[in-house]
XYZ file of C-alpha atoms in Angstrom:
543
model
C -36.741 3.502 -38.699
C -33.212 2.876 -37.505
C -32.284 -0.791 -37.281
C -32.327 -2.272 -33.767
C -28.810 -2.870 -32.453
C -29.250 -6.131 -30.588
C -25.942 -5.821 -28.753
C -26.870 -2.525 -27.098
C -27.551 -2.648 -23.380
C -31.074 -1.876 -22.242
C -32.520 -1.266 -18.798
C -33.963 -4.787 -18.925
C -30.389 -6.164 -18.929
C -29.461 -4.525 -15.623
C -29.779 -6.003 -12.146
C -32.045 -3.193 -10.907
C -34.798 -1.239 -12.639
C -36.130 2.121 -11.527
C -39.876 2.177 -10.930
C -40.974 5.756 -11.563
C -44.426 7.362 -11.214
C -44.421 10.596 -13.212
C -47.854 11.649 -11.931
C -46.518 11.831 -8.349
C -43.221 13.509 -9.193
C -42.841 17.239 -8.513
C -39.388 17.369 -10.158
C -37.697 18.542 -6.994
C -34.472 16.884 -8.174
C -33.642 15.250 -4.826
C -33.293 11.758 -6.281
C -30.939 12.834 -9.082
C -28.797 14.886 -6.684
C -28.614 12.044 -4.160
C -27.709 9.203 -6.532
C -23.938 8.805 -6.158
C -23.771 6.390 -9.110
C -25.347 8.836 -11.622
C -27.778 6.076 -12.583
C -30.728 8.417 -13.155
C -31.072 11.671 -15.050
C -33.656 14.251 -16.045
C -34.921 13.857 -19.597
C -37.603 15.434 -21.721
C -40.430 13.231 -22.922
C -42.677 14.151 -25.819
C -46.342 13.448 -25.188
C -49.328 13.679 -27.489
C -52.594 14.665 -25.823
C -56.110 15.519 -26.978
C -57.675 18.617 -25.404
C -60.793 20.704 -25.867
C -60.795 24.327 -24.786
C -64.046 25.515 -26.455
C -67.440 25.686 -24.783
C -68.448 22.833 -27.033
C -66.415 19.712 -27.738
C -63.721 20.576 -30.229
C -60.944 17.993 -29.841
C -57.510 19.128 -30.808
C -54.189 17.273 -30.806
C -51.311 18.881 -28.992
C -47.754 17.775 -28.421
C -46.117 18.791 -25.195
C -42.681 18.192 -23.708
C -42.572 17.216 -20.063
C -39.544 16.522 -17.848
C -39.224 13.042 -16.348
C -36.689 11.020 -14.362
C -35.094 8.379 -16.556
C -32.786 5.464 -15.761
C -29.513 5.182 -17.676
C -28.986 2.001 -19.674
C -25.278 1.774 -18.874
C -22.869 -0.850 -17.568
C -20.798 1.832 -15.819
C -23.431 4.205 -14.423
C -26.045 1.689 -13.378
C -28.402 1.384 -10.424
C -27.053 -0.642 -7.468
C -30.370 -0.823 -5.623
C -29.196 1.213 -2.619
C -32.594 2.905 -2.327
C -31.298 6.426 -1.609
C -33.645 7.863 -4.253
C -36.627 6.296 -2.508
C -35.388 7.545 0.857
C -35.168 11.204 -0.183
C -38.244 11.376 -2.462
C -40.993 13.382 -0.675
C -43.714 11.915 -2.897
C -42.888 8.209 -2.976
C -42.531 8.514 -6.742
C -39.400 6.451 -7.326
C -37.770 3.257 -6.085
C -35.409 0.523 -7.326
C -36.847 -2.909 -8.110
C -34.808 -6.084 -8.512
C -34.769 -7.392 -12.086
C -34.998 -11.177 -12.201
C -34.210 -11.229 -15.929
C -30.835 -9.486 -15.573
C -27.958 -10.257 -17.949
C -25.529 -7.875 -16.247
C -23.000 -10.463 -15.020
C -22.676 -11.777 -18.571
C -22.378 -8.366 -20.230
C -20.098 -6.610 -17.713
C -16.868 -8.396 -18.592
C -15.830 -6.265 -21.585
C -13.224 -4.540 -19.408
C -11.980 -7.643 -17.619
C -13.065 -9.359 -14.398
C -15.865 -7.740 -12.405
C -14.815 -6.135 -9.129
C -17.060 -5.338 -6.197
C -17.155 -5.148 -2.436
C -19.317 -6.827 0.199
C -19.681 -10.518 0.977
C -19.962 -13.671 -1.055
C -23.038 -14.266 -3.186
C -23.094 -17.935 -2.166
C -26.245 -18.024 -0.094
C -26.034 -21.588 1.166
C -27.305 -22.172 4.698
C -24.646 -21.452 7.272
C -23.285 -24.194 9.486
C -23.953 -22.091 12.583
C -27.655 -21.941 11.740
C -27.931 -25.730 12.143
C -26.377 -25.643 15.637
C -28.279 -24.842 18.829
C -27.461 -24.842 22.523
C -28.788 -28.207 23.636
C -27.359 -28.820 27.094
C -29.166 -26.843 29.783
C -28.095 -27.216 33.413
C -31.129 -27.922 35.596
C -31.388 -30.219 38.634
C -27.895 -31.737 38.711
C -25.987 -28.501 38.200
C -28.361 -25.541 38.323
C -28.199 -22.750 35.789
C -26.663 -19.422 36.715
C -28.530 -16.135 36.929
C -27.413 -14.088 33.933
C -28.491 -10.808 35.547
C -26.964 -11.285 39.011
C -24.069 -13.695 38.641
C -20.518 -12.445 38.039
C -19.110 -13.583 34.687
C -15.482 -13.572 33.611
C -15.725 -12.780 29.905
C -12.089 -12.371 28.939
C -9.854 -13.991 26.339
C -6.055 -14.083 26.006
C -4.140 -12.394 23.205
C -0.590 -13.681 23.377
C 1.258 -16.964 23.793
C -0.018 -18.833 26.861
C 2.632 -21.095 28.440
C 1.898 -24.489 29.936
C 2.450 -24.830 33.726
C 5.785 -26.617 33.179
C 7.066 -23.769 31.018
C 6.238 -20.914 33.367
C 9.393 -18.890 34.118
C 9.285 -19.243 37.922
C 11.865 -20.681 40.286
C 12.410 -20.791 44.026
C 15.295 -18.808 45.435
C 15.778 -18.373 49.174
C 12.233 -19.557 49.720
C 10.826 -16.954 47.343
C 9.345 -17.413 43.894
C 11.116 -15.234 41.343
C 11.065 -14.859 37.566
C 13.796 -16.930 35.959
C 13.378 -15.385 32.508
C 10.934 -13.316 30.514
C 7.580 -14.781 29.510
C 5.738 -14.059 26.259
C 3.361 -11.081 26.636
C -0.332 -11.878 27.156
C -3.144 -9.311 27.157
C -6.606 -10.227 28.454
C -9.218 -8.727 26.176
C -12.924 -8.960 25.378
C -13.716 -11.913 23.058
C -15.114 -9.546 20.390
C -12.526 -7.818 18.196
C -13.356 -5.107 15.665
C -11.818 -6.590 12.546
C -9.345 -4.868 10.269
C -10.884 -2.121 8.153
C -8.301 0.350 6.962
C -8.264 4.100 6.614
C -8.754 4.193 2.881
C -11.226 1.340 2.699
C -13.500 3.298 5.056
C -14.156 7.004 5.027
C -12.540 9.171 7.679
C -15.888 9.535 9.482
C -16.643 5.806 9.384
C -13.212 4.901 10.747
C -13.535 7.591 13.397
C -16.955 6.259 14.456
C -15.636 2.706 14.903
C -12.546 3.949 16.771
C -14.670 6.229 18.971
C -16.974 3.313 19.841
C -13.960 1.155 20.725
C -12.521 3.820 23.034
C -15.915 4.464 24.682
C -16.468 0.754 25.354
C -13.081 0.598 27.068
C -13.198 3.889 28.967
C -16.848 4.077 30.006
C -18.262 0.550 29.776
C -15.365 -1.494 31.126
C -15.327 -3.797 28.078
C -11.733 -4.235 26.792
C -12.695 -4.449 23.120
C -9.779 -4.221 20.704
C -9.748 -2.877 17.147
C -7.458 -3.857 14.287
C -6.120 -0.938 12.268
C -6.312 -2.765 8.963
C -3.714 -2.511 6.234
C -2.316 0.928 5.546
C -1.194 2.464 8.837
C -2.780 4.906 11.230
C -2.762 8.677 11.883
C 0.412 9.725 13.699
C -1.535 11.626 16.381
C -3.422 8.457 17.268
C -0.241 6.360 17.400
C 1.328 8.904 19.758
C -1.731 9.001 22.029
C -2.768 6.868 24.987
C -5.564 5.332 22.891
C -3.027 3.241 20.967
C -3.403 0.564 23.664
C -6.809 -0.307 22.204
C -5.484 -0.910 18.670
C -3.930 -3.921 16.990
C -1.503 -2.753 14.304
C -1.769 -4.787 11.129
C 1.023 -5.456 8.684
C -0.017 -6.950 5.352
C 1.987 -7.984 2.321
C 2.027 -4.445 0.890
C 3.620 -2.992 4.065
C 1.655 0.210 3.412
C 1.932 2.778 6.192
C 4.668 0.997 8.105
C 7.282 3.681 7.465
C 5.172 6.027 9.584
C 4.568 3.384 12.230
C 8.300 2.708 12.595
C 9.056 6.432 12.836
C 6.333 6.811 15.481
C 7.636 3.983 17.742
C 10.067 6.224 19.729
C 7.238 8.682 20.389
C 4.602 6.163 21.482
C 3.443 6.780 25.051
C 1.977 3.269 25.285
C 2.289 -0.042 23.485
C -0.344 -1.190 20.984
C -2.620 -4.075 21.973
C -0.841 -6.307 19.491
C 0.539 -6.716 15.998
C -1.396 -8.719 13.398
C 0.382 -10.142 10.363
C -2.206 -10.629 7.618
C -1.259 -13.590 5.456
C -4.713 -13.801 3.845
C -8.384 -12.994 4.284
C -11.345 -15.292 3.938
C -13.383 -13.312 1.407
C -10.646 -13.562 -1.240
C -7.953 -16.037 -0.138
C -4.852 -16.062 -2.285
C -5.342 -12.393 -3.270
C -3.538 -9.423 -1.784
C -5.201 -6.248 -0.610
C -6.751 -3.857 -3.129
C -7.495 -0.165 -2.670
C -8.869 1.401 -5.892
C -7.447 4.743 -6.981
C -10.846 6.392 -6.431
C -10.403 5.896 -2.677
C -6.744 6.995 -2.443
C -7.459 10.507 -1.156
C -4.787 12.989 -0.035
C -4.788 11.858 3.589
C -4.515 8.215 2.461
C -1.572 9.153 0.241
C 0.109 10.841 3.207
C -0.425 7.945 5.627
C 0.635 5.269 3.133
C 3.347 7.297 1.432
C 2.047 6.623 -2.083
C 0.774 8.567 -5.114
C -2.861 8.513 -6.216
C -3.017 5.105 -7.868
C -4.673 1.739 -7.401
C -2.793 0.026 -4.557
C -2.502 -3.731 -4.987
C -0.717 -5.761 -2.335
C 1.124 -8.945 -3.335
C -0.665 -12.241 -2.618
C 1.994 -13.135 -0.039
C 4.665 -11.508 2.094
C 7.723 -11.233 -0.128
C 10.698 -13.248 1.099
C 8.597 -15.387 3.430
C 7.927 -18.692 1.752
C 7.594 -20.981 4.744
C 6.109 -20.978 8.232
C 9.584 -21.281 9.730
C 10.765 -18.121 7.945
C 7.696 -16.255 9.171
C 8.450 -17.241 12.751
C 12.129 -16.393 12.535
C 11.903 -13.115 10.638
C 8.574 -11.384 11.088
C 7.533 -12.474 14.569
C 10.999 -12.017 16.026
C 11.608 -8.604 14.450
C 8.173 -7.243 15.344
C 8.448 -8.461 18.922
C 11.906 -6.948 19.183
C 10.638 -3.598 17.848
C 8.413 -3.279 20.926
C 10.855 -4.882 23.344
C 8.994 -8.228 23.412
C 6.132 -6.480 25.240
C 3.552 -6.790 22.469
C 1.894 -10.062 21.324
C 2.151 -10.823 17.606
C -0.597 -12.812 15.881
C -1.169 -14.191 12.390
C -4.328 -13.893 10.286
C -4.941 -16.608 7.691
C -7.788 -17.478 5.365
C -9.604 -20.681 6.257
C -8.456 -23.363 3.834
C -7.326 -26.971 3.599
C -3.863 -25.887 4.853
C -5.032 -24.040 7.981
C -4.394 -26.944 10.358
C -0.859 -27.449 9.014
C -0.046 -23.781 9.643
C -1.508 -23.914 13.158
C 0.379 -27.100 14.030
C 3.690 -25.573 12.956
C 3.045 -22.443 14.989
C 2.209 -24.564 18.051
C 5.576 -26.341 17.776
C 7.586 -23.141 17.473
C 10.317 -23.426 20.148
C 10.549 -19.623 20.499
C 6.916 -19.367 21.663
C 6.550 -16.251 19.526
C 3.091 -16.546 17.945
C 0.455 -15.005 20.213
C -2.714 -15.666 18.252
C -4.180 -17.387 15.208
C -6.945 -15.493 13.405
C -8.905 -17.711 11.024
C -11.078 -15.924 8.447
C -13.867 -17.718 6.558
C -15.365 -17.350 3.088
C -18.379 -15.362 4.321
C -16.249 -12.447 5.471
C -16.619 -9.074 3.809
C -14.169 -7.049 1.755
C -14.005 -3.551 0.337
C -12.784 -4.550 -3.120
C -12.140 -7.866 -4.834
C -12.671 -9.735 -8.056
C -16.171 -11.180 -8.047
C -14.888 -14.591 -9.137
C -12.652 -14.696 -6.047
C -15.454 -13.577 -3.741
C -17.865 -16.209 -4.977
C -15.680 -19.185 -5.799
C -12.680 -19.369 -3.463
C -12.405 -19.882 0.257
C -13.620 -22.153 3.006
C -16.317 -21.832 5.688
C -14.682 -20.998 8.997
C -16.533 -23.324 11.410
C -15.093 -26.708 10.421
C -11.536 -25.351 10.011
C -11.646 -23.727 13.439
C -12.863 -27.010 14.916
C -10.098 -28.922 13.113
C -7.444 -26.556 14.494
C -8.757 -26.899 18.038
C -8.939 -30.696 17.820
C -5.391 -30.823 16.426
C -4.152 -28.855 19.446
C -6.118 -31.108 21.834
C -4.468 -34.227 20.394
C -1.071 -32.740 21.248
C -2.165 -31.437 24.645
C -1.424 -27.877 23.479
C -4.945 -26.414 23.399
C -5.159 -22.836 24.603
C -1.483 -22.076 24.083
C -2.066 -20.115 20.876
C -5.472 -18.395 21.193
C -7.851 -19.086 18.303
C -10.035 -16.306 16.915
C -12.616 -16.947 14.185
C -14.332 -14.591 11.756
C -16.053 -14.469 8.403
C -19.843 -14.245 8.556
C -20.102 -13.769 12.320
C -23.354 -11.876 12.852
C -24.496 -12.491 9.277
C -28.087 -12.953 10.463
C -27.863 -10.012 12.870
C -27.110 -11.940 16.073
C -23.344 -12.006 16.572
C -23.616 -13.139 20.217
C -25.189 -16.487 19.307
C -22.591 -17.041 16.573
C -19.763 -16.124 18.950
C -21.040 -18.450 21.676
C -21.203 -21.401 19.269
C -17.722 -20.648 17.927
C -16.323 -20.471 21.460
C -17.922 -23.810 22.366
C -16.256 -25.300 19.278
C -12.810 -24.100 20.387
C -12.428 -20.381 19.639
C -11.212 -17.951 22.280
C -13.100 -15.155 20.581
C -14.396 -13.780 17.296
C -13.754 -10.779 15.092
C -16.424 -8.839 13.177
C -16.270 -6.185 10.475
C -19.314 -6.168 8.210
C -21.674 -5.940 11.200
C -20.034 -2.680 12.245
C -20.501 -0.909 8.918
C -24.062 -2.218 8.728
C -24.653 -0.455 12.044
C -23.244 2.708 10.444
C -25.878 2.440 7.706
C -24.487 0.096 5.038
C -27.317 -1.424 2.968
C -25.195 -3.931 1.013
C -26.274 -7.547 1.275
C -25.604 -11.030 -0.066
C -28.393 -10.751 -2.653
C -26.695 -8.130 -4.819
C -27.922 -4.913 -3.231
C -25.369 -2.092 -3.499
C -22.034 -3.906 -2.754
C -20.215 -1.020 -4.426
C -17.559 -0.463 -1.761
C -14.897 -0.683 -4.479
C -16.233 2.249 -6.517
C -15.574 4.997 -3.994
C -19.210 6.106 -4.481
C -20.763 4.581 -1.346
C -24.162 6.327 -1.043
C -24.045 6.071 2.765
C -20.676 7.833 3.129
C -19.022 4.743 4.656
C -16.725 3.297 1.975
C -15.834 6.472 0.107
C -13.427 9.396 0.290
C -15.699 11.797 -1.619
C -16.227 14.756 0.784
C -19.779 15.279 -0.484
C -20.741 11.694 0.333
C -18.723 11.427 3.561
C -20.832 14.241 5.058
C -23.858 11.933 5.037
C -22.424 9.892 7.919
C -23.084 11.071 11.478
C -20.017 10.047 13.527
C -21.612 10.321 16.969
C -24.787 8.490 15.987
C -22.783 5.756 14.263
C -20.529 5.267 17.289
C -23.577 5.119 19.568
C -25.177 2.408 17.413
C -22.018 0.287 17.665
C -21.763 0.799 21.442
C -25.416 -0.159 21.950
C -24.959 -3.292 19.840
C -21.878 -4.426 21.784
C -23.653 -3.866 25.107
C -26.530 -6.021 23.833
C -23.936 -8.561 22.627
C -22.489 -8.739 26.152
C -25.912 -9.261 27.735
C -26.829 -11.942 25.182
C -23.536 -13.759 25.690
C -24.285 -13.973 29.432
C -27.782 -15.226 28.605
C -26.196 -18.129 26.727
C -23.424 -18.844 29.246
C -25.762 -18.956 32.242
C -27.980 -21.902 31.164
C -24.987 -24.210 30.655
C -23.582 -23.269 34.051
C -20.442 -21.449 32.874
C -19.282 -18.260 34.562
C -16.214 -18.076 32.280
C -16.007 -18.537 28.527
C -16.902 -22.148 27.601
C -13.937 -22.662 25.258
C -14.158 -26.117 23.702
C -17.376 -27.090 25.491
C -18.835 -28.804 22.452
C -21.039 -30.901 24.749
C -23.222 -27.786 25.133
C -24.106 -27.856 21.437
C -26.316 -30.078 19.311
C -27.037 -30.063 15.597
C -30.156 -30.769 13.586
C -27.985 -31.775 10.630
C -26.400 -35.252 10.757
C -23.463 -34.367 8.490
C -22.610 -31.263 10.527
C -22.906 -33.182 13.803
C -20.549 -35.894 12.546
C -18.008 -33.410 11.167
C -17.876 -31.262 14.297
C -18.173 -34.118 16.789
C -21.325 -32.867 18.491
C -24.620 -34.589 19.271
C -27.185 -35.063 16.495
C -30.788 -34.349 17.433
C -34.067 -34.542 15.544
């Protein structure tokens, strides 16, 4: 017998094992054809059986070969637990099962750091889960009727001036504009976060964009969508729908040649420009688009060859907040004639308050928004060590930024938007309401949207293979065969339905505290069942 090679990988070393029932299997091949990771294959198994074909017992040994479905013991073509095989099997003969004895994280580092997509694996209880709405208006100031009352659910995007700084003066008894004011757009407090063409498939991006346009055109909800790093299709930039999109510029500047060339042909201004300094899921890292996802249309939009596209960790030439204000904000505002608000997106960290304070003191009043992204945000591709061991929860940093502005009497001047784990438990409205009460003007969500499109990835290690370009749901891939699995219209409808439910739920939470407009900074409406959280956020502790 050949000696056992103890260093060889076996199925027992992998994170997922395939449970297969050969007696139910009809060998239709659906599971093998569906598995985008090539984790299962058809093999021949030798079997020894005893049969008797005579009229009297006459046992006889026979060896037969029968086809079976077998799992590959590989660290490259391994099962991610997506469950597509179980979904397509007509006989319930196969399914993935989590392996508690896995050694995969230890063994997978032969080729360097592990990369994956999804969210952090740190499954600590969220801060938002320990906060509840505790102040209910009753006899002294009655609650509102969420179904019949009129609510003003709008948030600013753009620099909001204090009353003393408003550019009005009296001339001949009439109030006139003395000089231009920074642009401010009033939008819905839910922004579709930046997910680029390249990170998502064409159908997935189209579904999100279609949902955004439908919510604006048919539902009267001015939801805005960030384009993500990497540019946009020229036809979209030259259409009237551009007004619903926030153009993002990240450190790689991918796609901005096309954006600049399209500016003279734009029939409307974009909703804003977002400068991405960092993202919460992997702070300190630049963007990463693996070569497997750089399809021909991505190459055309970004102006690059088919290669892994890594953005620098920072914007080159901008090494201070002052330089960012002077160069990037000024030039981007000037490009659109100072008609478009420019915001900054930063990862939540110990330095977030310092950045926000400096932006508040900017004498040019250029910055029109501060997007703060927490550690529980999602990403399409990152080093696993970054995903799991860097970053900061968003709630306390958002609260610190708001309190810092309050101390200076400058709250509300630069709108605060928070993200990173919003809707992690499925209810984004409750998370958004709590964030708004703690000082946010709104929230941005990304992972929730692709979950509505069918993503099965989770924080317990299921799938999370956005970086491979083999997404079994057709969401985070450019493989035409896989992309066809996604129904654009159905996906867009799911997103629209969710946002409409979000709007109704937000009213349900605003009405009991007696607010007909967004309760920004109304921390008195919240209580916490955790003493440490209550003390940190400055809200009431209850037990």
